[in-house]
PDB file of C-alpha atoms in Angstrom:
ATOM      1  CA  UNK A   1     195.069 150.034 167.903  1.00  0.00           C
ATOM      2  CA  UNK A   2     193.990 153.553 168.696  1.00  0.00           C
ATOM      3  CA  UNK A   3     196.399 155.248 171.436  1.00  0.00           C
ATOM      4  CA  UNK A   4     194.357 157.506 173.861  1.00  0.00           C
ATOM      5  CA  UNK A   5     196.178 160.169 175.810  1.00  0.00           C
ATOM      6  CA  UNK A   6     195.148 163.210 177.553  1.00  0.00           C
ATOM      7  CA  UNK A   7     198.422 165.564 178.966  1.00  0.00           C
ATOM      8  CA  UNK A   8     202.116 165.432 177.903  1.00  0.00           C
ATOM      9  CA  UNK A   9     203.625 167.037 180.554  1.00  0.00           C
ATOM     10  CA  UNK A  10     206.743 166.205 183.297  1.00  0.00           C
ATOM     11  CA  UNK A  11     203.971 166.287 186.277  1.00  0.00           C
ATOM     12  CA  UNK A  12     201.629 169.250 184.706  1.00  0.00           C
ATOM     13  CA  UNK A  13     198.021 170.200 185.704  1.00  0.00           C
ATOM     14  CA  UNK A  14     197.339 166.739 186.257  1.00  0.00           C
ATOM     15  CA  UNK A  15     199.972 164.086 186.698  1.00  0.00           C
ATOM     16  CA  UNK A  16     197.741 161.298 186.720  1.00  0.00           C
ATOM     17  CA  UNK A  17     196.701 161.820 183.467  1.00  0.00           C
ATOM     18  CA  UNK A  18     200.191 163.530 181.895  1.00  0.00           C
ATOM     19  CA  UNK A  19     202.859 160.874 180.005  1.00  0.00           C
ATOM     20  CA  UNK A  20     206.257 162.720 180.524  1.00  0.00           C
ATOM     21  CA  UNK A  21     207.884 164.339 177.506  1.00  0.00           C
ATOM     22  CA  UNK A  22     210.758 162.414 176.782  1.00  0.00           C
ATOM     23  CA  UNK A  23     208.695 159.365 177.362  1.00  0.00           C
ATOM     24  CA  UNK A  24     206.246 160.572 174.718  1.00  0.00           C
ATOM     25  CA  UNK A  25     209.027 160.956 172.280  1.00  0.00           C
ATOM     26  CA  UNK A  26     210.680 157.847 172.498  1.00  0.00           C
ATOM     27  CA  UNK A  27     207.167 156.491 172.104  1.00  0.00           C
ATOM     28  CA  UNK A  28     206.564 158.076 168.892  1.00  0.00           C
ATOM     29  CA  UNK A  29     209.926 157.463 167.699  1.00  0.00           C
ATOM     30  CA  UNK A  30     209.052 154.066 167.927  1.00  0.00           C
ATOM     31  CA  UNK A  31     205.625 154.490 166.273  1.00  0.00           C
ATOM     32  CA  UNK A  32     206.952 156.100 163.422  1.00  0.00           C
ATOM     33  CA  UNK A  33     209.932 153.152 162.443  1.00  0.00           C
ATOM     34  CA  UNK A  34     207.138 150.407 163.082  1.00  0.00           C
ATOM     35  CA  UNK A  35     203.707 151.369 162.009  1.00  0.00           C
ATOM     36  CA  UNK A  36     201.174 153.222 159.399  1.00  0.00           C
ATOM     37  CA  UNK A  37     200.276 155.786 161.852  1.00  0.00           C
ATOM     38  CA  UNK A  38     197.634 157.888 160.598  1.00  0.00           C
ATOM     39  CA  UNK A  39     194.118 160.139 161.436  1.00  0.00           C
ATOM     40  CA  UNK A  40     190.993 158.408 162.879  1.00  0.00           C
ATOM     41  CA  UNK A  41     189.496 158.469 159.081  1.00  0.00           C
ATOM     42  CA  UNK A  42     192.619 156.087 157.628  1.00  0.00           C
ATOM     43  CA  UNK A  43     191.909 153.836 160.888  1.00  0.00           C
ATOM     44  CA  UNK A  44     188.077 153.522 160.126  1.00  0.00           C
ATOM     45  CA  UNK A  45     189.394 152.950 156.438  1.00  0.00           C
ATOM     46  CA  UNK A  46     192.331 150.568 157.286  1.00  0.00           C
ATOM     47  CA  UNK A  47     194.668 152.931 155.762  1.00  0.00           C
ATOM     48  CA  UNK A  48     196.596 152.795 159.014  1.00  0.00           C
ATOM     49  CA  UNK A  49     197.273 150.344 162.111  1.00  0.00           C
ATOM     50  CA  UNK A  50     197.971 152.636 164.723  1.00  0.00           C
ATOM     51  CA  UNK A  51     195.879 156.131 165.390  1.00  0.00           C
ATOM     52  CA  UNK A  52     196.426 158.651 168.338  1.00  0.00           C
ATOM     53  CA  UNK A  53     193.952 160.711 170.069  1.00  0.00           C
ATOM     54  CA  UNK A  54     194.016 163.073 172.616  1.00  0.00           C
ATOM     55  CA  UNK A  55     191.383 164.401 174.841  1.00  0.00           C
ATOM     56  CA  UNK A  56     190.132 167.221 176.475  1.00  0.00           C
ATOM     57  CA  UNK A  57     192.239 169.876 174.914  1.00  0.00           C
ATOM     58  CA  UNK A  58     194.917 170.525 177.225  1.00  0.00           C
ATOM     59  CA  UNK A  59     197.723 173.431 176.585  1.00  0.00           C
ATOM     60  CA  UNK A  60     200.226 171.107 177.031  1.00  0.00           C
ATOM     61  CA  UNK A  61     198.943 169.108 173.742  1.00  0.00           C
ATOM     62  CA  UNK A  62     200.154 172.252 171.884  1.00  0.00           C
ATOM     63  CA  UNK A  63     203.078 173.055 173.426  1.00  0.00           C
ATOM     64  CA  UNK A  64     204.710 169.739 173.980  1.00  0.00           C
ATOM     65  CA  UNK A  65     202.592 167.045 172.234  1.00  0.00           C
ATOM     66  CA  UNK A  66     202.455 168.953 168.275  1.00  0.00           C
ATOM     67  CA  UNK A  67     205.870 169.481 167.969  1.00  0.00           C
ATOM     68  CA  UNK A  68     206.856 166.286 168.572  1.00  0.00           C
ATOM     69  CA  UNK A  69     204.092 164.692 166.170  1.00  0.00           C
ATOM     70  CA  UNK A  70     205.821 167.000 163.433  1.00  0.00           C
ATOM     71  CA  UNK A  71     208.930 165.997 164.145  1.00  0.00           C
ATOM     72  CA  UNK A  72     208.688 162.474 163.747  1.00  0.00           C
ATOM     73  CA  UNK A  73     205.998 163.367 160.397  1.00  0.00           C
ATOM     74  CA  UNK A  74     202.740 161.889 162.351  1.00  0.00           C
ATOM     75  CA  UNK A  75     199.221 163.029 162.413  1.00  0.00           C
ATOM     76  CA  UNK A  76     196.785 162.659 165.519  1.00  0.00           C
ATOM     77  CA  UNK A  77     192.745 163.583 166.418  1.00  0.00           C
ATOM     78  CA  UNK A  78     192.350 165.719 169.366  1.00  0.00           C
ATOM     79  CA  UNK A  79     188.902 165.970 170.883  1.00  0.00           C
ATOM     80  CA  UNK A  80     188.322 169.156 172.595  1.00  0.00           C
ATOM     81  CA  UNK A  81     185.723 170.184 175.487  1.00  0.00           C
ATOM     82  CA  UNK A  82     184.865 173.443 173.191  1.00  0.00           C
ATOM     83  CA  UNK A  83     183.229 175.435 176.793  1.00  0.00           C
ATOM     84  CA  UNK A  84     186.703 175.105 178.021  1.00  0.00           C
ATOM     85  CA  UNK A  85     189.179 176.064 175.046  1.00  0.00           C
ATOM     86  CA  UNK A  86     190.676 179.333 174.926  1.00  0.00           C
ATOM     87  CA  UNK A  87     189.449 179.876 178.516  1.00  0.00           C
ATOM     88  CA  UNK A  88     191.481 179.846 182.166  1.00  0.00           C
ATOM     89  CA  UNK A  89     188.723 177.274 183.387  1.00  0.00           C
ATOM     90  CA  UNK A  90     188.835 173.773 183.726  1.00  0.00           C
ATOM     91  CA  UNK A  91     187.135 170.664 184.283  1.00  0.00           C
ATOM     92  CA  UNK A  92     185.735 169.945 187.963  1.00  0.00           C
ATOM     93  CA  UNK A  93     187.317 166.711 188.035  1.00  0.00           C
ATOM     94  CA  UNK A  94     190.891 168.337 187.023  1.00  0.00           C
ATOM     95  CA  UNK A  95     190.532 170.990 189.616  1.00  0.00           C
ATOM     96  CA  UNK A  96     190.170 168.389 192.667  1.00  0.00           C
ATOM     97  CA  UNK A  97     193.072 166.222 191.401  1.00  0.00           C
ATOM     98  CA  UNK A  98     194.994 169.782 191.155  1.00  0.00           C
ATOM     99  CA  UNK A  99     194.500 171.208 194.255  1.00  0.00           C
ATOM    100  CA  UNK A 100     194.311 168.231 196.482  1.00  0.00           C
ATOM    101  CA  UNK A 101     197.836 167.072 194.486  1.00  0.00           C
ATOM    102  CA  UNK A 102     199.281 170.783 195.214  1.00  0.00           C
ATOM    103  CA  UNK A 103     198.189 171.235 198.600  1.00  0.00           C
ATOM    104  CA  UNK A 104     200.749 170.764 201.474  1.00  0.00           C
ATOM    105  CA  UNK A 105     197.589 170.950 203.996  1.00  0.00           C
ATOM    106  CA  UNK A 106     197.294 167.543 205.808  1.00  0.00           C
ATOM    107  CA  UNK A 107     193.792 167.154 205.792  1.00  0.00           C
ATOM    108  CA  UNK A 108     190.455 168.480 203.989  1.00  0.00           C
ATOM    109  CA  UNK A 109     187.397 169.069 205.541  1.00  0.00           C
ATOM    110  CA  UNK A 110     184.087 167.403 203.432  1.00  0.00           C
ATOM    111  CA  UNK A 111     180.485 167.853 204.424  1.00  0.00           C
ATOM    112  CA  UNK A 112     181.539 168.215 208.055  1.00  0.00           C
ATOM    113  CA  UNK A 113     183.818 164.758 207.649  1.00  0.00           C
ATOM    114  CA  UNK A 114     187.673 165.529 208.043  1.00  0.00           C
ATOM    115  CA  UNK A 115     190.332 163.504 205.678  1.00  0.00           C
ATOM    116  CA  UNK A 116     193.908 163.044 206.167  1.00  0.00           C
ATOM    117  CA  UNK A 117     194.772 161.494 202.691  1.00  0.00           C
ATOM    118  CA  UNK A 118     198.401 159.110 202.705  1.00  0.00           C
ATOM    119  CA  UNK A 119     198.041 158.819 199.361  1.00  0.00           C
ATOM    120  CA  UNK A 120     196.719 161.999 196.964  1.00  0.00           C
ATOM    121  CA  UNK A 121     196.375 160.050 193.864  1.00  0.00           C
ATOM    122  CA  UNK A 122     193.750 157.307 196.119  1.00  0.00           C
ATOM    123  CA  UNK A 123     192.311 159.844 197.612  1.00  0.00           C
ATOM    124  CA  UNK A 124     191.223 161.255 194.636  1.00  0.00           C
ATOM    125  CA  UNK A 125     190.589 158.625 192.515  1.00  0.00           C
ATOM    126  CA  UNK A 126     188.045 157.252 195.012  1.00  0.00           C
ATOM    127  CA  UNK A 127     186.629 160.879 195.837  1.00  0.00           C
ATOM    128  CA  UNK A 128     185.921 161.695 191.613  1.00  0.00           C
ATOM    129  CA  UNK A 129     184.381 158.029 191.616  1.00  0.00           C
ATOM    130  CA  UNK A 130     182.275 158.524 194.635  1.00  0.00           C
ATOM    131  CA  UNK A 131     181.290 161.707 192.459  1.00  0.00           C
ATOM    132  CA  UNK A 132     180.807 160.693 188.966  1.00  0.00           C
ATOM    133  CA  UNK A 133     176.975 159.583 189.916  1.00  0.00           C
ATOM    134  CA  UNK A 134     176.188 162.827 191.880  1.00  0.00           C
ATOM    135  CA  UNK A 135     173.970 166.072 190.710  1.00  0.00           C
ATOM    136  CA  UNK A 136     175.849 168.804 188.889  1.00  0.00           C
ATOM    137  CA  UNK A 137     174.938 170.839 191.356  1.00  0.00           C
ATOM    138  CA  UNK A 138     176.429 168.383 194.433  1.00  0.00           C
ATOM    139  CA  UNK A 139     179.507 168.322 192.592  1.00  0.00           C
ATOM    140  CA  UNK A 140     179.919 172.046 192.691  1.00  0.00           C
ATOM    141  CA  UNK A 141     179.590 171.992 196.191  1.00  0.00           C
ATOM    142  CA  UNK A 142     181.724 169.956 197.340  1.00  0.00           C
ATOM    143  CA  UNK A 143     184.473 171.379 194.789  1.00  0.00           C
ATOM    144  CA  UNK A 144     183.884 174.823 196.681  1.00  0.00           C
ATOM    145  CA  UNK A 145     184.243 172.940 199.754  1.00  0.00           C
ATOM    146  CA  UNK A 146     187.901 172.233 198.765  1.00  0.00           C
ATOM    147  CA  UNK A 147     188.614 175.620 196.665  1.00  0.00           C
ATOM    148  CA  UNK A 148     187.421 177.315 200.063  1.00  0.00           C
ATOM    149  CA  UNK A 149     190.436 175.508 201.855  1.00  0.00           C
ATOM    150  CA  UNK A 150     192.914 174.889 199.141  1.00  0.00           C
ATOM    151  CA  UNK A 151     192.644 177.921 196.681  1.00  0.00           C
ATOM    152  CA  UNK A 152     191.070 178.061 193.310  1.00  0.00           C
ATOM    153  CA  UNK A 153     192.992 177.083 189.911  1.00  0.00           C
ATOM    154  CA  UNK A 154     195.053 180.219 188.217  1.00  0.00           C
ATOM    155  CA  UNK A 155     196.834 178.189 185.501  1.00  0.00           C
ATOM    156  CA  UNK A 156     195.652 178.619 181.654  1.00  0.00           C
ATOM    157  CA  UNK A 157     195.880 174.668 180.995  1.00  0.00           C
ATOM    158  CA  UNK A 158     193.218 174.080 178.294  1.00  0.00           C
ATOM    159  CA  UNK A 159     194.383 175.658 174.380  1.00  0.00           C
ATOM    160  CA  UNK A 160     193.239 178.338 172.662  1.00  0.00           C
ATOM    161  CA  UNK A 161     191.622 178.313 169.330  1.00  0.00           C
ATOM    162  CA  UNK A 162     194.714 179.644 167.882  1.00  0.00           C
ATOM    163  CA  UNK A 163     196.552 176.771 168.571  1.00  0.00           C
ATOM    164  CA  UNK A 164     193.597 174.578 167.121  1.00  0.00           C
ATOM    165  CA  UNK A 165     193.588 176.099 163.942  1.00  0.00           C
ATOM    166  CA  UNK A 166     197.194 176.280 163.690  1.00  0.00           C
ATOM    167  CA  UNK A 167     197.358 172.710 164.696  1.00  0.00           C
ATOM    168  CA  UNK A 168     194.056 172.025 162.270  1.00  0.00           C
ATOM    169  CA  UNK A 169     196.199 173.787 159.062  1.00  0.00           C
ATOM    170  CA  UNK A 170     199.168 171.671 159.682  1.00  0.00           C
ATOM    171  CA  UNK A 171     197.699 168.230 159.554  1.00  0.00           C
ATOM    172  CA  UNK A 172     196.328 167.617 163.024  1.00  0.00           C
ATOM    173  CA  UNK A 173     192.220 166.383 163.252  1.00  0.00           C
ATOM    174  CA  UNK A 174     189.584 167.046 165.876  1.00  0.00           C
ATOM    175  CA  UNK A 175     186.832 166.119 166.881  1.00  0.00           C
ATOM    176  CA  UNK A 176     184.006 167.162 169.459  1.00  0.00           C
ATOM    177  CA  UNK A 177     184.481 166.295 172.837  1.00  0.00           C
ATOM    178  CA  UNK A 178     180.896 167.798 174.172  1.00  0.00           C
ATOM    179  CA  UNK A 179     180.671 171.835 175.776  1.00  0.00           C
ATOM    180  CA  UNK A 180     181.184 170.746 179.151  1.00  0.00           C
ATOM    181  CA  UNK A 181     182.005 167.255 179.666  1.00  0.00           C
ATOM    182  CA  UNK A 182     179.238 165.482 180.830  1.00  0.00           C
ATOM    183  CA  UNK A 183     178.110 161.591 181.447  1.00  0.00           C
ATOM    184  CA  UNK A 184     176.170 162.165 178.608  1.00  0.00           C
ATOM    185  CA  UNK A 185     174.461 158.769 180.059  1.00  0.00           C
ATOM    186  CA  UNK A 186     173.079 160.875 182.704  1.00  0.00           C
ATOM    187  CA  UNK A 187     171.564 163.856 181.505  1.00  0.00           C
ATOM    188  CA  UNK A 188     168.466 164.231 179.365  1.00  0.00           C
ATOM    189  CA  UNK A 189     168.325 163.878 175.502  1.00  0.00           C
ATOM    190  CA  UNK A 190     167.706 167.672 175.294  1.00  0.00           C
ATOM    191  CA  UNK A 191     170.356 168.512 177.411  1.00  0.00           C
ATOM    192  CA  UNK A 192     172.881 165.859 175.693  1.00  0.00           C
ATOM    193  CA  UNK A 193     172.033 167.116 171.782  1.00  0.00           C
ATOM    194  CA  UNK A 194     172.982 170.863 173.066  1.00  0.00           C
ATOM    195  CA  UNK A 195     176.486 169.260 174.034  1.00  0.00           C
ATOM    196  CA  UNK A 196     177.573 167.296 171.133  1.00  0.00           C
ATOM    197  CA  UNK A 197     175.476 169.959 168.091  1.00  0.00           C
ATOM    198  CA  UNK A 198     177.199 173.517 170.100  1.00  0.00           C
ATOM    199  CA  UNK A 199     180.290 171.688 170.181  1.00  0.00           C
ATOM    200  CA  UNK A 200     180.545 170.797 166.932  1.00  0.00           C
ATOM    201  CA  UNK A 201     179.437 173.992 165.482  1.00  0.00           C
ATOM    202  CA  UNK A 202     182.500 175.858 167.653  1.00  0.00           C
ATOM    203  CA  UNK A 203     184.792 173.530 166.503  1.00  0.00           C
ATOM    204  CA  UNK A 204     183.564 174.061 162.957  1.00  0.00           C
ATOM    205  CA  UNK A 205     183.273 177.748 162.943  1.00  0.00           C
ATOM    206  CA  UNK A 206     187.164 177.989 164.312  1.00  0.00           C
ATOM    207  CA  UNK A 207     188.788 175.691 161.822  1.00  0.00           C
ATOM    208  CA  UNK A 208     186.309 176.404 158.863  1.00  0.00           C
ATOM    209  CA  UNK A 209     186.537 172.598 158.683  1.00  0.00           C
ATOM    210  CA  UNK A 210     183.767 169.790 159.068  1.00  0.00           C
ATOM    211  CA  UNK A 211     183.360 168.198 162.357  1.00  0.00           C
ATOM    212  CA  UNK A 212     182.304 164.364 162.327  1.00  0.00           C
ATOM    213  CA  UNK A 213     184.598 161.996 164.825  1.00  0.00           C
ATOM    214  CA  UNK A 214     183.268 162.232 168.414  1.00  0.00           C
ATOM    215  CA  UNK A 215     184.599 160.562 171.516  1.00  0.00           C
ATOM    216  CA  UNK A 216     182.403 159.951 174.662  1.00  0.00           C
ATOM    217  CA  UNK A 217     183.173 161.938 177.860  1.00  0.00           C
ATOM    218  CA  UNK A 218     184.479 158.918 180.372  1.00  0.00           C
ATOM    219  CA  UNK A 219     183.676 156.717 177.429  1.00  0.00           C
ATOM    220  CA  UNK A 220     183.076 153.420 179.640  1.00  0.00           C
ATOM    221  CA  UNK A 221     180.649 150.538 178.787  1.00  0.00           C
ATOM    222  CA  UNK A 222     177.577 152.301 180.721  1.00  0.00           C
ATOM    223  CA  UNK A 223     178.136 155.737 179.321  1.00  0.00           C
ATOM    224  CA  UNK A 224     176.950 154.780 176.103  1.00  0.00           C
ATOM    225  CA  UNK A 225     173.912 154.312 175.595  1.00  0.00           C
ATOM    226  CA  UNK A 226     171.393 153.780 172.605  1.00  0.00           C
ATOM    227  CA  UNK A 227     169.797 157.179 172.663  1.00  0.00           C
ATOM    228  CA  UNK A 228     173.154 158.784 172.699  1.00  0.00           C
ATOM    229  CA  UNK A 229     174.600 156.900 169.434  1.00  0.00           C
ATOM    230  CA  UNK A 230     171.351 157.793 167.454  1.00  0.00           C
ATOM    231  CA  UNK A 231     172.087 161.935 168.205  1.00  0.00           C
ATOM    232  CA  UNK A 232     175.182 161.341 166.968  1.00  0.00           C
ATOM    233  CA  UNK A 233     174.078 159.900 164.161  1.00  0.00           C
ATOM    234  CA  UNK A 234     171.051 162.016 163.433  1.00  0.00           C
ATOM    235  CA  UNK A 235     174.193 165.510 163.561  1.00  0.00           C
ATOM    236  CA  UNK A 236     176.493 164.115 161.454  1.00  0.00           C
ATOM    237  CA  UNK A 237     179.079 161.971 163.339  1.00  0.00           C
ATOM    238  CA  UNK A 238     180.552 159.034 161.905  1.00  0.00           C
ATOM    239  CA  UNK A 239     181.877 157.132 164.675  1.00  0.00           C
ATOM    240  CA  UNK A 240     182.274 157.405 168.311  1.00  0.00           C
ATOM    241  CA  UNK A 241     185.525 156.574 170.106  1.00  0.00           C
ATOM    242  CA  UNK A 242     185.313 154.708 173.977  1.00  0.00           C
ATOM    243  CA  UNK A 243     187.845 154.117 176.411  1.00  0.00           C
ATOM    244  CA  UNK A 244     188.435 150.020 175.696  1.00  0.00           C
ATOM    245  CA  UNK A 245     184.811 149.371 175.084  1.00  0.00           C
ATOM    246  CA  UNK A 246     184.146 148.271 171.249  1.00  0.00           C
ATOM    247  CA  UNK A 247     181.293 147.156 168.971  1.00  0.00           C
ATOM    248  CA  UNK A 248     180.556 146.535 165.229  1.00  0.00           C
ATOM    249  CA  UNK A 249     178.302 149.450 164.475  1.00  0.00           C
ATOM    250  CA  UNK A 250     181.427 152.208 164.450  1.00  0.00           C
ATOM    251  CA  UNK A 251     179.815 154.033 167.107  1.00  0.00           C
ATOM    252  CA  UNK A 252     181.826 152.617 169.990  1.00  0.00           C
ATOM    253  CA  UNK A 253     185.161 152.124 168.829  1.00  0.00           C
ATOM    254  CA  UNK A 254     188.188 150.835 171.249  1.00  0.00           C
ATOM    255  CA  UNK A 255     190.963 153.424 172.450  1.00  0.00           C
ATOM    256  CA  UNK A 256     193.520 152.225 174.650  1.00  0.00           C
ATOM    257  CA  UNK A 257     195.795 154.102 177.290  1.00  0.00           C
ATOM    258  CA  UNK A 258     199.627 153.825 176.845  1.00  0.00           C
ATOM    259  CA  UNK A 259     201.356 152.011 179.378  1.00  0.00           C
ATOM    260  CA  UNK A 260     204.194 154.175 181.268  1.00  0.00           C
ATOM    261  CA  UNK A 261     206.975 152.255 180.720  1.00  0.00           C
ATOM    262  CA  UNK A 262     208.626 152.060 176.783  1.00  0.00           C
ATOM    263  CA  UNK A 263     209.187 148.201 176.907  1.00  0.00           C
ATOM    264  CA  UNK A 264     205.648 147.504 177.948  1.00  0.00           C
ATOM    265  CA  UNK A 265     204.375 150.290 175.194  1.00  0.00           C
ATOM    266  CA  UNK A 266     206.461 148.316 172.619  1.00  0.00           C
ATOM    267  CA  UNK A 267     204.800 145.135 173.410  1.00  0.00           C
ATOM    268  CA  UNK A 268     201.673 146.613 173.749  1.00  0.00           C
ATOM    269  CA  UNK A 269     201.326 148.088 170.364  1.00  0.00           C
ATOM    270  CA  UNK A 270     203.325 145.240 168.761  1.00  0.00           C
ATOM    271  CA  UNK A 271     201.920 142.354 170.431  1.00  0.00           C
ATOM    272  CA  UNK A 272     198.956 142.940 172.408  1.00  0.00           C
ATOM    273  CA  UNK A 273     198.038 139.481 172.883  1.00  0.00           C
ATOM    274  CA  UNK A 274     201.868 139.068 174.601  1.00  0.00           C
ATOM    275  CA  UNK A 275     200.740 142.299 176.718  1.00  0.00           C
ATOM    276  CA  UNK A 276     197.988 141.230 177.974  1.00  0.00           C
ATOM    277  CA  UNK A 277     199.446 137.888 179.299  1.00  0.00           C
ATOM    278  CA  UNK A 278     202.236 139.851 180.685  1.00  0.00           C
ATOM    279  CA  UNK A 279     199.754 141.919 182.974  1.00  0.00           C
ATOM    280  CA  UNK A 280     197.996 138.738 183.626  1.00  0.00           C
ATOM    281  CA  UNK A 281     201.118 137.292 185.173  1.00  0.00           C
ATOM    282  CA  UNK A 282     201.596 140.366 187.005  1.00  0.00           C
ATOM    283  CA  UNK A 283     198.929 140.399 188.455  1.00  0.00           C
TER     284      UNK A 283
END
């Protein structure tokens, strides 16, 4: 299995997204005494049975997530969105979940239409869907919509590319993530070849390392599409890493999110068949 997270953080930029830190460490812990954890090349190789990735390139994977992986002797593949890293911005998605989860306003005004969310974490959920298929350009506006009521972002949350080549010299991979974070589904083949060959070359140039693992921005079963897997191909990518979506040709390869709760991650990376009966139950 091949463990996908994004934030390690007690709440952080965005809680929806962060595992908490003491959670992450008893999960490791665990990993360590009961599996061959090791880098997305032992995985492809079956050198390993467990891998874990990180995306995005958050601060907190630095400050919280690495010094926990050395602790406990493990390796993991972090795949950065190279426009963002060693910058104070952030993704446009990650600044609505942030301000709408920080705001103590009651309601947000959208395109004229007023909302009183109950529940933040619905609310936005069901606003970044709504989004996800929208112009570039439609997006921005309605995330100036809400940075006009709420306030803009001021936190450095993404890392520098000090931290990546520290991180890079003392046994941590990456891997390109795109410039900007685009459904690369939904932009043109021009447009998605500057993403993945810029980003790979930044990456690259700051670790004096060869880039070749790639994982897809969203990563579900319709953002990846044929055109997509033969640019990575034709620059120099071996594989490309999904979010649960999985194939035979190495270029969509399963990740899976970790469950929030330590028994469930036990059984989940131990006996996944058991797991997945267990949430069928639940349900």
């Amino acid at each position: 299995m091949i463990l996908i997270y994004h934030s390690v953080n007690n709440g952080g930029f965005i809680p929806f997204i962060s595992v908490n830190i003491k959670l992450f460490e008893k999960q490791m812990r665990f990993l360590s005494k009961n599996f061959r954890v090791g880098s997305i090349y032992d995985y492809i190789n079956g050198k390993c049975n467990i891998s874990i990735t990180f995306d995005d390139g958050y601060k907190d994977n630095y400050t919280n997530a690495y010094p926990i992986l050395k602790k406990y002797g493990l390796t993991a593949t972090f795949f950065l969105t190279t426009g963002l890293i060693g910058t104070k911005k952030s993704k446009w998605d990650d600044k609505i979940i942030y301000l709408i989860n920080k705001t103590g306003k009651k309601s947000i005004i959208l395109d004229k239409v007023s909302y009183s969310p109950e529940n933040k974490k619905e609310f936005t959920k069901k606003l970044i869907i709504s989004l996800n298929n929208k112009t570039k350009d439609y997006k921005e506006h309605i995330l100036n919509q809400i940075i006009e009521q709420l306030g803009d972002v001021e936190e450095e949350i993404m890392m520098s590319w000090d931290n990546v080549k520290e991180m890079s010299e003392n046994n941590m991979h990456f891997g390109s993530h795109t410039v900007s974070h685009p459904n690369l589904a939904k932009i043109s083949s021009k447009e998605a070849e500057n993403e993945i060959i810029v980003s790979k070359k930044a990456i690259e140039e700051k670790i004096n390392k060869k880039i070749d693992l790639f994982s897809y921005p969203y990563g579900n079963v319709s953002d990846i599409i044929e055109d997509v897997v033969e640019l990575l191909k034709k620059n120099g990518f071996i594989c490309g890493l999904t979010n649960g979506y999985e194939t035979n040709d190495g270029f969509s390869i399963a990740r899976y999110g970790p469950p929030r709760n330590l028994f469930l991650f036990k059984i989940k990376t131990k006996y996944p068949h058991l797991y997945h009966k267990i949430r069928k139950l639940a349900k």
